[in-house]
CSV table of C-alpha atoms in Angstrom, one decimal:
chain,number,residue,atom,x,y,z
A,87,UNK,CA,-21.7,-12.3,6.4
A,88,UNK,CA,-18.9,-14.7,7.2
A,89,UNK,CA,-19.0,-16.2,3.7
A,90,UNK,CA,-18.7,-12.7,2.2
A,91,UNK,CA,-15.5,-12.1,4.2
A,92,UNK,CA,-14.1,-15.3,3.0
A,93,UNK,CA,-14.8,-14.4,-0.6
A,94,UNK,CA,-13.2,-11.1,0.0
A,95,UNK,CA,-10.1,-12.7,1.4
A,96,UNK,CA,-10.0,-15.0,-1.6
A,97,UNK,CA,-10.3,-12.1,-4.0
A,98,UNK,CA,-7.6,-10.2,-2.1
A,99,UNK,CA,-5.4,-13.2,-2.4
A,100,UNK,CA,-5.8,-13.3,-6.2
A,101,UNK,CA,-5.2,-9.5,-6.4
A,102,UNK,CA,-2.0,-9.9,-4.4
A,103,UNK,CA,-0.8,-12.6,-6.8
A,104,UNK,CA,-1.3,-10.0,-9.6
A,105,UNK,CA,-4.0,-12.1,-11.2
A,106,UNK,CA,-7.1,-9.9,-10.9
A,107,UNK,CA,-8.1,-6.3,-11.1
A,108,UNK,CA,-10.2,-4.2,-8.8
A,109,UNK,CA,-13.4,-5.2,-10.5
A,110,UNK,CA,-13.4,-8.4,-8.5
A,111,UNK,CA,-13.8,-6.4,-5.2
A,112,UNK,CA,-17.3,-5.8,-4.0
A,113,UNK,CA,-18.4,-2.1,-4.3
A,114,UNK,CA,-19.1,-1.2,-0.7
A,115,UNK,CA,-18.5,2.0,1.3
A,116,UNK,CA,-18.2,0.0,4.5
A,117,UNK,CA,-15.6,-2.2,3.0
A,118,UNK,CA,-13.7,0.9,1.7
A,119,UNK,CA,-13.8,2.5,5.1
A,120,UNK,CA,-12.5,-0.6,6.8
A,121,UNK,CA,-9.8,-1.0,4.2
A,122,UNK,CA,-8.6,2.5,4.5
A,123,UNK,CA,-8.5,2.3,8.3
A,124,UNK,CA,-6.6,-0.9,8.2
A,125,UNK,CA,-4.2,0.6,5.6
A,126,UNK,CA,-3.6,3.6,7.8
A,127,UNK,CA,-3.0,1.5,10.9
A,128,UNK,CA,-0.8,-0.9,9.0
A,129,UNK,CA,1.3,2.0,7.6
A,130,UNK,CA,1.5,3.6,11.0
A,131,UNK,CA,2.8,0.4,12.6
A,132,UNK,CA,5.4,-0.2,9.9
A,133,UNK,CA,6.6,3.5,10.2
A,134,UNK,CA,7.0,3.2,14.1
A,135,UNK,CA,10.2,1.2,13.4
A,136,UNK,CA,11.8,4.4,12.0
A,137,UNK,CA,9.8,7.3,13.4
A,138,UNK,CA,8.0,8.4,16.5
A,139,UNK,CA,4.4,7.5,16.9
A,140,UNK,CA,3.2,11.0,16.0
A,141,UNK,CA,5.3,11.0,12.8
A,142,UNK,CA,4.2,7.4,12.0
A,143,UNK,CA,0.6,8.5,12.3
A,144,UNK,CA,1.1,11.5,10.1
A,145,UNK,CA,2.8,9.3,7.5
A,146,UNK,CA,0.0,6.7,7.6
A,147,UNK,CA,-2.7,9.3,7.0
A,148,UNK,CA,-0.6,11.2,4.4
A,149,UNK,CA,0.0,7.9,2.5
A,150,UNK,CA,-3.7,7.0,2.6
A,151,UNK,CA,-4.7,10.5,1.3
A,152,UNK,CA,-2.2,10.2,-1.5
A,153,UNK,CA,-3.4,6.7,-2.3
A,154,UNK,CA,-7.0,8.0,-2.5
A,155,UNK,CA,-5.9,10.8,-4.8
A,156,UNK,CA,-3.8,8.5,-7.1
A,157,UNK,CA,-6.8,6.2,-7.4
A,158,UNK,CA,-9.6,8.7,-7.7
A,159,UNK,CA,-8.3,11.7,-9.6
A,160,UNK,CA,-7.3,9.9,-12.8
A,161,UNK,CA,-10.6,7.9,-12.7
A,162,UNK,CA,-12.6,11.0,-12.4
A,163,UNK,CA,-10.7,12.7,-15.2
A,164,UNK,CA,-11.4,9.8,-17.4
A,165,UNK,CA,-15.0,9.7,-16.3
A,166,UNK,CA,-14.7,6.2,-14.7
A,167,UNK,CA,-16.4,7.4,-11.5
A,168,UNK,CA,-18.1,4.0,-11.0
A,169,UNK,CA,-14.7,2.3,-10.6
A,170,UNK,CA,-13.3,4.6,-7.8
A,171,UNK,CA,-14.8,2.6,-4.9
A,172,UNK,CA,-13.6,-0.7,-6.1
A,173,UNK,CA,-10.1,0.5,-7.1
A,174,UNK,CA,-9.5,2.3,-3.8
A,175,UNK,CA,-10.7,-0.6,-1.7
A,176,UNK,CA,-8.5,-3.0,-3.7
A,177,UNK,CA,-5.4,-0.7,-3.4
A,178,UNK,CA,-5.9,-0.1,0.3
A,179,UNK,CA,-6.6,-3.8,1.1
A,180,UNK,CA,-3.6,-5.0,-0.9
A,181,UNK,CA,-1.5,-2.3,0.7
A,182,UNK,CA,-2.6,-3.6,4.2
A,183,UNK,CA,-1.5,-7.1,3.2
A,184,UNK,CA,1.9,-5.7,2.2
A,185,UNK,CA,2.1,-3.9,5.5
A,186,UNK,CA,1.5,-7.2,7.4
A,187,UNK,CA,4.3,-8.9,5.4
A,188,UNK,CA,6.6,-6.0,6.2
A,189,UNK,CA,5.7,-6.1,9.9
A,190,UNK,CA,6.3,-9.9,9.9
A,191,UNK,CA,9.7,-9.4,8.3
A,192,UNK,CA,10.6,-6.4,10.6
A,193,UNK,CA,9.8,-8.4,13.7
A,194,UNK,CA,12.0,-11.3,12.5
A,195,UNK,CA,14.8,-8.9,11.7
A,196,UNK,CA,14.5,-6.9,14.9
A,197,UNK,CA,16.5,-9.6,16.8
A,198,UNK,CA,19.5,-9.4,14.5
A,199,UNK,CA,22.7,-8.5,16.5
A,200,UNK,CA,23.8,-5.7,14.2
A,201,UNK,CA,25.0,-2.2,14.9
A,202,UNK,CA,22.4,0.6,14.3
A,203,UNK,CA,23.8,1.9,11.1
A,204,UNK,CA,24.1,-1.5,9.5
A,205,UNK,CA,20.7,-2.7,10.7
A,206,UNK,CA,18.9,0.0,8.7
A,207,UNK,CA,20.7,-0.9,5.6
A,208,UNK,CA,20.0,-4.7,6.0
A,209,UNK,CA,16.3,-3.9,6.7
A,210,UNK,CA,16.1,-1.7,3.7
A,211,UNK,CA,17.7,-4.3,1.5
A,212,UNK,CA,15.5,-7.2,2.8
A,213,UNK,CA,12.2,-5.2,2.6
A,214,UNK,CA,12.9,-3.9,-0.9
A,215,UNK,CA,11.1,-7.0,-2.6
A,216,UNK,CA,8.0,-6.2,-0.5
A,217,UNK,CA,8.2,-2.5,-1.7
A,218,UNK,CA,8.5,-3.8,-5.3
A,219,UNK,CA,5.5,-6.1,-4.7
A,220,UNK,CA,3.4,-3.2,-3.5
A,221,UNK,CA,4.3,-1.1,-6.6
A,222,UNK,CA,3.4,-4.0,-8.9
A,223,UNK,CA,0.1,-4.6,-7.2
A,224,UNK,CA,-0.8,-0.9,-7.4
A,225,UNK,CA,0.4,-0.8,-11.1
A,226,UNK,CA,-1.8,-3.8,-12.1
A,227,UNK,CA,-4.8,-2.4,-10.2
A,228,UNK,CA,-4.4,1.1,-11.8
A,229,UNK,CA,-3.7,-0.4,-15.2
A,230,UNK,CA,-6.9,-2.4,-15.1
A,231,UNK,CA,-9.1,0.3,-13.6
A,232,UNK,CA,-7.8,3.1,-15.9
A,233,UNK,CA,-7.6,0.9,-19.0
A,234,UNK,CA,-4.0,2.1,-19.5
A,235,UNK,CA,-0.8,0.4,-20.6
A,236,UNK,CA,1.7,-0.8,-18.0
A,237,UNK,CA,4.2,2.0,-18.1
A,238,UNK,CA,1.8,4.9,-17.4
A,239,UNK,CA,0.2,2.9,-14.5
A,240,UNK,CA,3.7,2.2,-13.2
A,241,UNK,CA,4.6,5.9,-13.4
A,242,UNK,CA,1.5,6.7,-11.4
A,243,UNK,CA,2.3,4.0,-8.8
A,244,UNK,CA,5.9,5.2,-8.5
A,245,UNK,CA,4.8,8.8,-8.3
A,246,UNK,CA,2.7,7.9,-5.3
A,247,UNK,CA,5.6,6.1,-3.6
A,248,UNK,CA,8.1,8.9,-4.3
A,249,UNK,CA,5.7,11.5,-2.9
A,250,UNK,CA,5.3,9.5,0.3
A,251,UNK,CA,9.1,9.2,0.7
A,252,UNK,CA,10.3,12.5,-0.6
A,253,UNK,CA,7.5,14.8,0.7
A,254,UNK,CA,5.8,12.8,3.5
A,255,UNK,CA,8.9,11.7,5.3
A,256,UNK,CA,10.4,15.2,5.6
A,257,UNK,CA,7.1,16.7,6.5
A,258,UNK,CA,6.6,14.2,9.3
A,259,UNK,CA,10.0,14.8,10.7
A,260,UNK,CA,9.6,18.6,10.6
A,261,UNK,CA,6.1,18.5,12.1
A,262,UNK,CA,6.9,16.2,14.9
A,263,UNK,CA,10.4,17.5,15.6
């Protein structure tokens, strides 16, 4: 059991370095469930820096649902149903790794003596590379899973991100108040 976790972490490391696709991830429903829960919790924790806990919880779940749709709907339409489990597991696990990196950076930046309006700009600027890294990871995973070129996979990955920011953010703010 422990050696399988070590192998999974090694695979996740290679995926986050953009050197492997989702086919390297074991096909396991338990692993998918754990990855999605970790992804939701990681996104919630990151969002608590800007939103209330309820809004952050909504955004975490909303992002995970969109991630599942972005990964599974195109695969189902192209009749690659056997790739859904591995692709979604890889995307959620890699997303959790990016969330951990964002949290580490946010905790480091939280001690900066900056006014509130400047602080949010500095944080946005410094976390932008992590956001781009997440987009690249999802693009490579979708490109490999869907057997597409880079640009369509990038469009799908950017579409996911835009929906989370442009639809999820306002929905969370309006639902929670």
